[in-house]
Coordinates of C-alpha atoms in Angstrom, one line a residue:
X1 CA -70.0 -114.3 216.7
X2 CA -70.0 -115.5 220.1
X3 CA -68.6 -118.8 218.7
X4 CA -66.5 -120.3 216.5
X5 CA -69.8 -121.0 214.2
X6 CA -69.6 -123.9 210.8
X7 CA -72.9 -124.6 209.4
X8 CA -74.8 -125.6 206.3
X9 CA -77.8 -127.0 204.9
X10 CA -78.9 -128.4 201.4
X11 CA -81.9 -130.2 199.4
X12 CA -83.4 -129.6 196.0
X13 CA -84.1 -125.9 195.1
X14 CA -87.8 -125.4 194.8
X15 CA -87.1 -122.7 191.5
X16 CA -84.3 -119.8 191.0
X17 CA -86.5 -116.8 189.3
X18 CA -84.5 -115.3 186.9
X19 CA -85.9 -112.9 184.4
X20 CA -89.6 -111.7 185.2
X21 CA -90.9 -115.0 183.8
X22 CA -88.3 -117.9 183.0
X23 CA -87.0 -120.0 185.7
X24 CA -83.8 -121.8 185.7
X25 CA -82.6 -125.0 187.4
X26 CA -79.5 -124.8 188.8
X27 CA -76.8 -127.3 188.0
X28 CA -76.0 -130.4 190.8
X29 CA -73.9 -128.8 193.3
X30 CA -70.0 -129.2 193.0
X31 CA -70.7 -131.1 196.1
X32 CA -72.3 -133.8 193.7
X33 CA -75.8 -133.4 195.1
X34 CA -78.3 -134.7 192.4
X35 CA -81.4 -133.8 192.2
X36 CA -84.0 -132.8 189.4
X37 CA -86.0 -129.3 189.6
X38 CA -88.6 -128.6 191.8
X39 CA -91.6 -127.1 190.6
X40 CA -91.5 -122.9 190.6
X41 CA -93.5 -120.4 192.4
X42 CA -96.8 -119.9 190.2
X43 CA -95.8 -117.0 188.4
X44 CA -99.7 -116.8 187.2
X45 CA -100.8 -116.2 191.1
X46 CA -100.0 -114.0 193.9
X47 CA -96.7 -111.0 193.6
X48 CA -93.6 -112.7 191.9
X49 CA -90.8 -110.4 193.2
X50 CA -88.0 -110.5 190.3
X51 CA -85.1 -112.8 192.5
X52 CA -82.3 -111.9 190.1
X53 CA -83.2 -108.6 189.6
X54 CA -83.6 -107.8 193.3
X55 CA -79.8 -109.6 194.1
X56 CA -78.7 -106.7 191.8
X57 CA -80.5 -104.2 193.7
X58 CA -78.5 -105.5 197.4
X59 CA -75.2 -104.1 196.6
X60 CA -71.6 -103.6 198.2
X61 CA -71.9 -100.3 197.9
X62 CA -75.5 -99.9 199.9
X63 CA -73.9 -102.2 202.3
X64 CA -70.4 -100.6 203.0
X65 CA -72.3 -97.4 203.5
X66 CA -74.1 -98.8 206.7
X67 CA -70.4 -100.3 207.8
X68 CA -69.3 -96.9 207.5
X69 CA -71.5 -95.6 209.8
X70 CA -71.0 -98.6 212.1
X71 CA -67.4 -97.4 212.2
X72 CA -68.4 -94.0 213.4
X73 CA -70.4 -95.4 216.0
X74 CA -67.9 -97.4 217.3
X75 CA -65.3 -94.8 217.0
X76 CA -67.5 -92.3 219.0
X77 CA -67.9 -95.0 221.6
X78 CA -64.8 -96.3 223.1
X79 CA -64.4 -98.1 220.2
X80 CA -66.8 -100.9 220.4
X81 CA -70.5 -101.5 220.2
X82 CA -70.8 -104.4 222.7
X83 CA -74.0 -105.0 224.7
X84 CA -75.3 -103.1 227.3
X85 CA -72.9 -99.5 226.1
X86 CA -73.5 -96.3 224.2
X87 CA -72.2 -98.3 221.1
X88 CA -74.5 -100.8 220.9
X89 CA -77.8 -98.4 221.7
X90 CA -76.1 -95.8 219.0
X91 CA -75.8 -98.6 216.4
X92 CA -79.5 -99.9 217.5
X93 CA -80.7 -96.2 216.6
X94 CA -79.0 -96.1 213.3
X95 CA -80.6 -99.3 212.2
X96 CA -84.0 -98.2 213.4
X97 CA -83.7 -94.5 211.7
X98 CA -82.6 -96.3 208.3
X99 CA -85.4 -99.0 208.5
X100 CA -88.2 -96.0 209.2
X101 CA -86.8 -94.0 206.3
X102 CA -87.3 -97.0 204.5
X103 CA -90.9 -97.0 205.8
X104 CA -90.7 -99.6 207.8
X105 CA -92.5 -99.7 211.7
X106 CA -89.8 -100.8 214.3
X107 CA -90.0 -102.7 217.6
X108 CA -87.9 -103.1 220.4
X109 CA -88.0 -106.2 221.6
X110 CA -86.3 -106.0 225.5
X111 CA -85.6 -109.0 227.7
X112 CA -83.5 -109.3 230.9
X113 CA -80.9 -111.3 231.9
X114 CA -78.6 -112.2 234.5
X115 CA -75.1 -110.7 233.6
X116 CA -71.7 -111.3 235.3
X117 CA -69.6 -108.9 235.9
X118 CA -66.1 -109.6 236.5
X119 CA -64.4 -107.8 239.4
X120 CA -60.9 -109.2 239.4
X121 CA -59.4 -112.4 236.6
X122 CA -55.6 -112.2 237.4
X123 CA -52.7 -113.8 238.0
X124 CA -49.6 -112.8 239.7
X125 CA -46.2 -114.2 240.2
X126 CA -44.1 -112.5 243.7
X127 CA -41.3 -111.3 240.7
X128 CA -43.9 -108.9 240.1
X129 CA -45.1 -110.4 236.6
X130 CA -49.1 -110.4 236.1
X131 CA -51.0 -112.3 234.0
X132 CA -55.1 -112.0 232.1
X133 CA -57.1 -115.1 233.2
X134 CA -60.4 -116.2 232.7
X135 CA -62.6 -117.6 236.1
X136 CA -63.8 -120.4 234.9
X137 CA -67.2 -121.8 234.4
X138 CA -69.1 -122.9 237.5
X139 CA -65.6 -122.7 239.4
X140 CA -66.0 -120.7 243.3
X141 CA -65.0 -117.2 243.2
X142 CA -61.3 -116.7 245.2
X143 CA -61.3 -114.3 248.4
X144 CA -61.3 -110.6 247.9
X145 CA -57.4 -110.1 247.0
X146 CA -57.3 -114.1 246.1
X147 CA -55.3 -116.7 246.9
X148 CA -51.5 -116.8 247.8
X149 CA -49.4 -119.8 247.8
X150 CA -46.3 -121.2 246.3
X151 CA -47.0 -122.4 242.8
X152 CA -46.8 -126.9 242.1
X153 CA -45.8 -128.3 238.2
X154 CA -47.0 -132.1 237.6
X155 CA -44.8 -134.6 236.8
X156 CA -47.1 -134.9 234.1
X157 CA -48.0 -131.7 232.6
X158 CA -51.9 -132.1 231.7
X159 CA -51.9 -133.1 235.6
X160 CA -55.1 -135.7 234.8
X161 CA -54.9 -138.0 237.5
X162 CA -53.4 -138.4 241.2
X163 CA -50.9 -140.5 239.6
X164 CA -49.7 -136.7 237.8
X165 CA -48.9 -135.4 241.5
X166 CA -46.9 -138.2 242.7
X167 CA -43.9 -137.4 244.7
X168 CA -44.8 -133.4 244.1
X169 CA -45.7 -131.3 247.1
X170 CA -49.1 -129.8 245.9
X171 CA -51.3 -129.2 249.7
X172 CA -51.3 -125.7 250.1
X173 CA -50.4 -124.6 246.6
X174 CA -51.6 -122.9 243.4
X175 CA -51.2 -126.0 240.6
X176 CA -50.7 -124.8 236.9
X177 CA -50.9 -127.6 234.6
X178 CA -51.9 -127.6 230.9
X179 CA -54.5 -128.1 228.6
X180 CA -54.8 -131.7 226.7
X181 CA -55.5 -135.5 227.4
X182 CA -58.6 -134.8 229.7
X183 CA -61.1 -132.8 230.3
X184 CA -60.7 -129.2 233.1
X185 CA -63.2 -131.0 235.7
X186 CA -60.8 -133.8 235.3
X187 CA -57.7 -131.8 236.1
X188 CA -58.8 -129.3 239.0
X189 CA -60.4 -132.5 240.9
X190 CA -56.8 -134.1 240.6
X191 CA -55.2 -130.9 241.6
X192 CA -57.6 -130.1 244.5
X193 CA -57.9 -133.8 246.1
X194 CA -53.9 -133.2 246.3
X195 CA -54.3 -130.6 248.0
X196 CA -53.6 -127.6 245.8
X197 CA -55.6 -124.3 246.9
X198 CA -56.0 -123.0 243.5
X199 CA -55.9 -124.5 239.7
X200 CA -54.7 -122.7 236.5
X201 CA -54.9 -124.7 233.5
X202 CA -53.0 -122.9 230.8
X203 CA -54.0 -123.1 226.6
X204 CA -51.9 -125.5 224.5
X205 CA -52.5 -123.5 221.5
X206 CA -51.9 -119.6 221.0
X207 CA -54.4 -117.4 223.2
X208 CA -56.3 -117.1 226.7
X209 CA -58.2 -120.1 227.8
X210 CA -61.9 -120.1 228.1
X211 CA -63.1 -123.0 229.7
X212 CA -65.9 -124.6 232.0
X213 CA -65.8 -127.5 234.9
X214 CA -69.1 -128.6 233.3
X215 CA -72.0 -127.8 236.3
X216 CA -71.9 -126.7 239.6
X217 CA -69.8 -128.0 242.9
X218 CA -66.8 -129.5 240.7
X219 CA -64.3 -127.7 242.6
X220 CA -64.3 -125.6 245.7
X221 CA -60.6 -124.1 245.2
X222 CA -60.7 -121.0 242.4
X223 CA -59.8 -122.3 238.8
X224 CA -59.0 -120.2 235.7
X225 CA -57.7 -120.4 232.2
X226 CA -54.5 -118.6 231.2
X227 CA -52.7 -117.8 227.9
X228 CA -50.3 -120.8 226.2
X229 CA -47.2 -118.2 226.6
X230 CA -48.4 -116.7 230.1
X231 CA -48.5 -120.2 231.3
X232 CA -45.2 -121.3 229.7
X233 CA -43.9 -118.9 231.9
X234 CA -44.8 -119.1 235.4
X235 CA -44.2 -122.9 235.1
X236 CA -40.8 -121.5 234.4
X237 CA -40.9 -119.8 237.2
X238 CA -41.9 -122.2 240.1
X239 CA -39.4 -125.0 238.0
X240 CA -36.3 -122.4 238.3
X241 CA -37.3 -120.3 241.3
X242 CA -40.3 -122.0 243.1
X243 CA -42.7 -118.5 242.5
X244 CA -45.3 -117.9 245.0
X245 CA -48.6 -117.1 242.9
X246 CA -51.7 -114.9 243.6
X247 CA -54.8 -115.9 242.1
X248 CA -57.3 -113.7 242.0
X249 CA -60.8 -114.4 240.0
X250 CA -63.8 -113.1 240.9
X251 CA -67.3 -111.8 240.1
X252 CA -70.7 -111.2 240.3
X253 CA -74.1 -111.5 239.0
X254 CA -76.7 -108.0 238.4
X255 CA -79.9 -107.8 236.4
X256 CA -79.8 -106.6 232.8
X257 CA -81.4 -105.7 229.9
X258 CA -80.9 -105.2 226.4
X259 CA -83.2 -105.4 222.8
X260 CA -83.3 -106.7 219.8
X261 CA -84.9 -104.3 217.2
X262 CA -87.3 -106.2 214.7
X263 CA -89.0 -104.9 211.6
X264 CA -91.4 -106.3 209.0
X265 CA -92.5 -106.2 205.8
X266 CA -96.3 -104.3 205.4
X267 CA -96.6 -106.8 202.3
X268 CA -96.9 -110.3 202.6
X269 CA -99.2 -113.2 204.2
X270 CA -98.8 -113.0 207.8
X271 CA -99.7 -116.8 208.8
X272 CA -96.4 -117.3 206.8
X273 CA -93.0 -115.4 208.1
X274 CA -90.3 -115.4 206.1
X275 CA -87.4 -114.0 209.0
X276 CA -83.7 -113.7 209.0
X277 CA -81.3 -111.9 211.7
X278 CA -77.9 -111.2 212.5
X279 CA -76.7 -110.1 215.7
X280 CA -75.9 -106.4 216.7
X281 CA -73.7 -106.4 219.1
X282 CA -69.8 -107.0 218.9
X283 CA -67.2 -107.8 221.8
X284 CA -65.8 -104.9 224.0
X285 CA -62.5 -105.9 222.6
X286 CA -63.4 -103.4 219.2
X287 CA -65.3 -102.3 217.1
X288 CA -67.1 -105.6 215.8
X289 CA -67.1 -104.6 212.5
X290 CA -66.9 -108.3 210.8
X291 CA -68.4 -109.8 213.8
X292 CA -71.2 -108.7 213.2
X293 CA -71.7 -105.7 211.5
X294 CA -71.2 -107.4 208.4
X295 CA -74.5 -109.3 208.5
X296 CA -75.8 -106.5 210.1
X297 CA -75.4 -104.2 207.4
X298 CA -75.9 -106.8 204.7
X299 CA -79.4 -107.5 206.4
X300 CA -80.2 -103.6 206.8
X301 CA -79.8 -103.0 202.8
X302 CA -82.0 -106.3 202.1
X303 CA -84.7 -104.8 204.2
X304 CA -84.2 -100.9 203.0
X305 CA -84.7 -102.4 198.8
X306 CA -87.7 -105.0 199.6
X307 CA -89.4 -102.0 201.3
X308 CA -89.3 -101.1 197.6
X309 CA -91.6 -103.8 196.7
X310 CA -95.5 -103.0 197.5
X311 CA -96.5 -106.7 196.7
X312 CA -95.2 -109.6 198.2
X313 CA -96.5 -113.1 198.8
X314 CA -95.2 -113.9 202.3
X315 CA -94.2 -111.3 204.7
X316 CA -90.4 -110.9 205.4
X317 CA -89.7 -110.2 209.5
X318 CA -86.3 -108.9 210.0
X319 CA -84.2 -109.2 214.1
X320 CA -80.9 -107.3 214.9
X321 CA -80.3 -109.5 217.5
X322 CA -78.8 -108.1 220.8
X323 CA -76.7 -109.8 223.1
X324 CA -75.3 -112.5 220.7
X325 CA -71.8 -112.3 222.1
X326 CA -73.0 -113.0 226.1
X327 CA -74.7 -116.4 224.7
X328 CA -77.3 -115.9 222.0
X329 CA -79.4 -114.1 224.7
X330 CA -81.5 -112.0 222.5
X331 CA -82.5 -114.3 219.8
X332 CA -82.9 -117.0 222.4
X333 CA -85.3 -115.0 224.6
X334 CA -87.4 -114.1 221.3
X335 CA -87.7 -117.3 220.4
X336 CA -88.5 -118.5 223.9
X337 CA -91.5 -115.6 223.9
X338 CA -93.0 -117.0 221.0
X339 CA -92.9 -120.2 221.6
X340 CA -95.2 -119.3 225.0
X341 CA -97.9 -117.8 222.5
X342 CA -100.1 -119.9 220.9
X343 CA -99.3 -120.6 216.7
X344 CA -96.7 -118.0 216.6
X345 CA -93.5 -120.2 215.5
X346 CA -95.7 -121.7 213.4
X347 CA -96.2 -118.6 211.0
X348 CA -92.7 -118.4 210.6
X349 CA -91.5 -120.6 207.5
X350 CA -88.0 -120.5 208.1
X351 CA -85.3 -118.7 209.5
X352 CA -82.1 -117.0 207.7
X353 CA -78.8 -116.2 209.8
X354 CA -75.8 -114.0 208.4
X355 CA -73.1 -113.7 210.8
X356 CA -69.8 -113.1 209.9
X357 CA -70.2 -112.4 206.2
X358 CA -66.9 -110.3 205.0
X359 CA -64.2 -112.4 206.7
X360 CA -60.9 -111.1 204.9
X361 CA -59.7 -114.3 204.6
X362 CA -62.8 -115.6 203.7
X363 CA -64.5 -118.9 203.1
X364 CA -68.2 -118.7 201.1
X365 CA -69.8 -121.2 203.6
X366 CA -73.4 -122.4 203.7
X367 CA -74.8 -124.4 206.9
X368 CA -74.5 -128.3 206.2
X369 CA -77.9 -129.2 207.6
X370 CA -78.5 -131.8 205.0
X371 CA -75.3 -133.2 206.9
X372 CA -73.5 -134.0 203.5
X373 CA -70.2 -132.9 205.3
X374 CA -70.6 -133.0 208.8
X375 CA -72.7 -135.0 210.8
X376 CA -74.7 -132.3 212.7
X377 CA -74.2 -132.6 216.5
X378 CA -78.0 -131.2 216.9
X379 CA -81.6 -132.2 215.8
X380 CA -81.8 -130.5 211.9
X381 CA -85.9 -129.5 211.8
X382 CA -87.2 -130.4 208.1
X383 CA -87.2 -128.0 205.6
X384 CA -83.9 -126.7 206.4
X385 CA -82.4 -128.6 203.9
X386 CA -84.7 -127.0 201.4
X387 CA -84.0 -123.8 203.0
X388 CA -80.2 -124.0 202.2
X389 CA -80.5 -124.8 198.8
X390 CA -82.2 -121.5 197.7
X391 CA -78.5 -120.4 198.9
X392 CA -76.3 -123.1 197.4
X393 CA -78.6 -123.2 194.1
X394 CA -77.9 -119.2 193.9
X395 CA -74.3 -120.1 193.8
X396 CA -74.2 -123.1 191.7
X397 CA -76.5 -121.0 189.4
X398 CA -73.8 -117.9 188.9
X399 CA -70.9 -120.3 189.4
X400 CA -69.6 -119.2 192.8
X401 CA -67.6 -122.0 194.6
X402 CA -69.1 -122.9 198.3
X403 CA -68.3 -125.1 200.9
X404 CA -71.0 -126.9 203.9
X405 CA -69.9 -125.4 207.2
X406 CA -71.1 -127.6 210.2
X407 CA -74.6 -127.0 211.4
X408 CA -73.4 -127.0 214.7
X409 CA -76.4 -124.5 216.8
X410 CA -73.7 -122.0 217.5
X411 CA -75.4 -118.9 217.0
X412 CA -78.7 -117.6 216.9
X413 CA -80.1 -119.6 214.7
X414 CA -79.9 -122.3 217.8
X415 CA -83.2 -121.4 219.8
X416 CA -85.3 -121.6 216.4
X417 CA -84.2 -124.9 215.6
X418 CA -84.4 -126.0 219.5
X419 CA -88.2 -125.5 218.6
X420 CA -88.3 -127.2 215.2
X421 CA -87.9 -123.9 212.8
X422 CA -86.1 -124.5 210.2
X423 CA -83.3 -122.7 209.5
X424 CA -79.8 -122.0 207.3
X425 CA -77.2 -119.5 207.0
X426 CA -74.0 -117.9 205.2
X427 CA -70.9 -117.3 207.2
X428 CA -67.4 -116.9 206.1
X429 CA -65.1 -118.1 208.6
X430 CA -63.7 -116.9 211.8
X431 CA -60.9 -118.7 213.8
X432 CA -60.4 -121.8 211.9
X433 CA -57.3 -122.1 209.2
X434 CA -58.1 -121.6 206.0
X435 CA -56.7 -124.9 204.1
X436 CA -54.9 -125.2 200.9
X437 CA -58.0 -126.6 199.5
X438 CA -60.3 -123.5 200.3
X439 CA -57.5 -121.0 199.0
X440 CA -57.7 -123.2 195.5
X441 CA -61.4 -122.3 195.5
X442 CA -61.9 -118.6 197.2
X443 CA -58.3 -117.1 196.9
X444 CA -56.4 -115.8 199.9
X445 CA -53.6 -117.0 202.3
X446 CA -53.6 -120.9 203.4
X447 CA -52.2 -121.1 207.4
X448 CA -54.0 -118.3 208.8
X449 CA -57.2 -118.3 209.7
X450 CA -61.0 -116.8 208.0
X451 CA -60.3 -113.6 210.5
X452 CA -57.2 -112.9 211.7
X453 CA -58.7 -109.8 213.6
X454 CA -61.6 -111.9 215.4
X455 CA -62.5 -111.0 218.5
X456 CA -59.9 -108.4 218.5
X457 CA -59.4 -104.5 218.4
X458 CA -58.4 -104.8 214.5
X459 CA -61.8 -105.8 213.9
X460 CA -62.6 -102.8 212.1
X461 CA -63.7 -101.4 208.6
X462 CA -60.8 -102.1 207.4
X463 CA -61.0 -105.9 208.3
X464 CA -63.8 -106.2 206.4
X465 CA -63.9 -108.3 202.7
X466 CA -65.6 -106.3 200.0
X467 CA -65.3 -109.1 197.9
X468 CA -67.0 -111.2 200.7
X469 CA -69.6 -108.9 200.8
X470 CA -70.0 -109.0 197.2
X471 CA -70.8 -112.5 196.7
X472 CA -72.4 -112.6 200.0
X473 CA -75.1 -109.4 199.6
X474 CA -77.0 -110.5 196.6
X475 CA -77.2 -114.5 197.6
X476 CA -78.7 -112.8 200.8
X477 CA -81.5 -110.6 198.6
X478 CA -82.3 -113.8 195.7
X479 CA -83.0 -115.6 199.2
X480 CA -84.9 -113.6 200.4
X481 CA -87.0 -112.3 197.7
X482 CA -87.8 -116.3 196.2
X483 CA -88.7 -117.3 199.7
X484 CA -91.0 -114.0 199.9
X485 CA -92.2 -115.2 196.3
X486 CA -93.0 -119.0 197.5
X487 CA -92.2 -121.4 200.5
X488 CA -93.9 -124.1 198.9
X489 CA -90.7 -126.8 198.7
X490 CA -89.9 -126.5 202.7
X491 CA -93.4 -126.3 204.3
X492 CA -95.9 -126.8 201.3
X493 CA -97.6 -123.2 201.7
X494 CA -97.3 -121.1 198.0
X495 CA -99.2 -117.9 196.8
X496 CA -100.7 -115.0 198.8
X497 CA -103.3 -116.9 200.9
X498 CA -106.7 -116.2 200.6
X499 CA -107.2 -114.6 204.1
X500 CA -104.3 -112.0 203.4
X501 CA -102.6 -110.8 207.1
X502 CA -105.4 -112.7 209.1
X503 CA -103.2 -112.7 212.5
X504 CA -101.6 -109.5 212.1
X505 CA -98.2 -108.2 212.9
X506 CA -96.1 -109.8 215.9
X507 CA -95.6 -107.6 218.8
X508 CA -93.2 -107.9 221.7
X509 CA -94.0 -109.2 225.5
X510 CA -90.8 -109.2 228.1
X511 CA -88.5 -111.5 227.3
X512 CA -85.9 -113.5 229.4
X513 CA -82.8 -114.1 228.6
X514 CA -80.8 -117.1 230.2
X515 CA -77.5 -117.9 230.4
X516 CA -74.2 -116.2 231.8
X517 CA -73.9 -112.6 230.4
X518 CA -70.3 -113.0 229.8
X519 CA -68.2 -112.0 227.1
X520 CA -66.3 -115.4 226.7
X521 CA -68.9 -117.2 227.5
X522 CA -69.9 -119.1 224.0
X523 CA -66.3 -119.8 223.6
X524 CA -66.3 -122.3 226.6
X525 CA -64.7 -125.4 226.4
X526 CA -64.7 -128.6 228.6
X527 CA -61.3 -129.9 227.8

């Protein structure tokens, strides 16, 4: 999870099939969503894939398996699988050698991208203390060995306006100021039309600052983020013992490229696509076993048991997205592809996203994209809100608490609804606190947050919820076998068709990725 990612979506639930012929209505959701049944899938046409049935079939035990062996890999590989390393190819060649055992035909999907690669991010003090920072967004690089000066402190910390510098001597120095009150644009033109030489803005809550000046020619003096207690401390520093500082951030830009790995169902109508994805890749920081090989492997035992079923009404397209944590990249440059060839996001109905799904503190959250919690800061495309509630009607139905998590676009779902796919998800938290309320519902510890471990080296098997994991797997598989069985309730298309796979299986150009390949770099901030 590149991001910290809230979503959720809702709507009436077309028909839950329980049994191999009775369907059930699921109760109004605990979020007081009315709502009378829909009508079912016609259970006298086309391949009815048992939905309860198959939910049992998805379990934790098929899905820790293939976390296990995500473990190995990253283990055997400098303990991560990020993009671009031996960790993320090995995991890629695990997922494709399950999938074909399975009997399913893989793809590699490539697509390049411009990456960043950081040469230097640090900050120095002349008492010989050094300090992790972040270059950044859009701010110049410094000069090879950076810049040296004495370090400046505003008479106003955040350092917002020239009125922050007054009666400070700032021309010539390196200002550290901190975060709050305005936005980082804000604070390094202050700093800079002062006369400081360099800007680090440093967190006001715990951990390293990534942020972004917002576009291009903000500043012309280096500017980085630092840490809340790194900062703390050289302020201390240039107050007690006026520090010189060395800044030093710089980096540059080289070609890359990277795959997703896609697979699809032999079964199924092909003018209508059911997909869903999770992202492959992790952070270099470790082993990425919650983020994300927790969808990951969830999705991987949904695909391995519905390659059990020989009939299904609509065929099911599975992505192991690559590149996720550099900004979406991979699912972003798919999406992209097919929306340059002609009816191809049209075949697909709607689009499923796990990431994040065994968060040890976890939260069971479905993306809000009927906005019944959050107001969603992007377009929601119709029939997402008819997508989620296969998901929040499987959980009503077997009485399994859920909240909405905000449909915010923040991970690769984003590009699919950007071109009017609807979508939904299941995520359990990441580096939000987990509230007093969501502990009275899901269990676990209220002041900490979803994952203590994200983003970090401790993400690793053990990190991982297999409780999460069991409530999470089998809403996965009823999802995805009902929408295999009918789509009818989010875009009006139910039964096998009568041309049967008419277009034939999607296959892969050259993709472009866009965006800065850079680890932070969905974790920016403006302010």
């Amino acid at each position: 999870m590149a991001a910290r990612r809230t979503t959720a979506l809702a709507g009436t639930l077309a028909a839950l099939v329980l049994g191999t012929s009775a369907l059930l209505v699921p109760p109004a959701a605990a979020h007081g969503r009315g709502g009378g049944p829909g009508h079912g899938p016609g259970h006298g046409s086309g391949h009815v894939v048992d939905a309860e049935r198959f939910a049992r079939q998805v379990t934790t035990r098929g899905v820790w398996r293939h976390l296990e062996e995500l473990q190995r890999i990253a283990d055997r590989n400098d303990g991560n699988r990020a993009a671009l390393t031996s960790g993320y190819e090995a995991s890629a060649r695990y997922v494709e050698r399950t999938l074909q055992r399975a009997g399913y035909t893989t793809t590699r999907d490539p697509f390049t991208f411009e990456f960043e690669v950081v040469d230097a991010a640090t900050l120095t003090t002349d008492g010989g203390a050094t300090y992790d920072v972040d270059q950044m967004q859009y701010a110049p690089n410094s000069p090879e060995g950076g810049v040296t000066a004495p370090g400046s402190v505003p008479a106003d910390v955040t350092g917002c306006t020239a009125d922050s510098w007054a009666g400070v001597e700032v021309t010539g120095t390196i200002a550290v100021v901190s975060r709050g009150v305005c936005s980082f644009a804000e604070k390094a033109v202050a700093a800079e039309a002062a006369g400081a030489v360099g800007v680090v803005v440093y967190n006001n809550v715990e951990g390293i600052l990534f942020g972004t000046l917002g576009a291009e020619g903000v500043a012309t003096v280096p500017v980085a983020g630092a840490d809340l207690a790194d900062g703390q401390a050289v302020v201390a520093d240039i107050v007690d013992g006026g520090a010189t500082l060395t800044l030093d951030t710089r980096f540059h830009v080289q070609q890359e490229e990277s795959f997703n790995v896609i697979a699809e169902t032999r079964a199924g109508r092909d003018d209508n696509v059911v997909m869903l994805g999770a992202h492959l890749d992790g952070v270099e920081e470790g082993p990425g076993l919650n983020d994300n090989g927790s969808g990951s492997a969830v999705l991987l035992e949904v695909a391995v048991q519905l390659a059990k079923q020989k009939k299904l009404n609509n065929t099911v397209r599975f992505a192991w997205w690559g590149a996720e944590e550099l900004g979406l990249l991979g699912s972003t440059a798919y999406v992209e592809e097919l929306a340059g060839q002609e009816g191809e996001l049209d075949r697909i109905a709607t689009y499923l996203n796990l990431d994040m799904v065994g968060s040890p503190n976890y939260i069971i959250g479905v993306y809000d994209a009927d906005e019944s919690t959050y107001p969603a800061p992007v377009t929601v495309p119709p029939g997402s809100a008819e997508t989620e509630a296969v998901l929040t009607g499987w959980f009503d139905a077997t009485g399994q608490p859920w909240v909405d998590t905000e449909f915010s676009g923040r991970s690769d779902y984003q590009a699919f609804i950007e071109n009017g796919v609807p979508a939904s998800g299941l995520f359990t938290g990441a580096d939000d606190i987990k509230t007093a309320e969501e502990v009275a519902l899901f269990g676990g510890t209220a002041g900490i947050t979803h994952d203590p471990n994200y983003h970090s080296p401790g993400d690793d098997l053990s990190n991982v919820s297999r409780e999460a994991i069991g409530i999470m797997a089998p809403a996965v598989a009823f999802a995805t076998a009902s929408l295999a069985n009918d789509t009818s309730a989010i875009n009006g298309v139910s039964g096998p068709g009568d041309q049967g796979h008419q277009h034939g299986p999607w296959k892969p150009g050259k993709g472009k990725g866009h965006g800065r390949g850079h680890a932070g770099a969905m974790d920016l901030r403006t302010s």
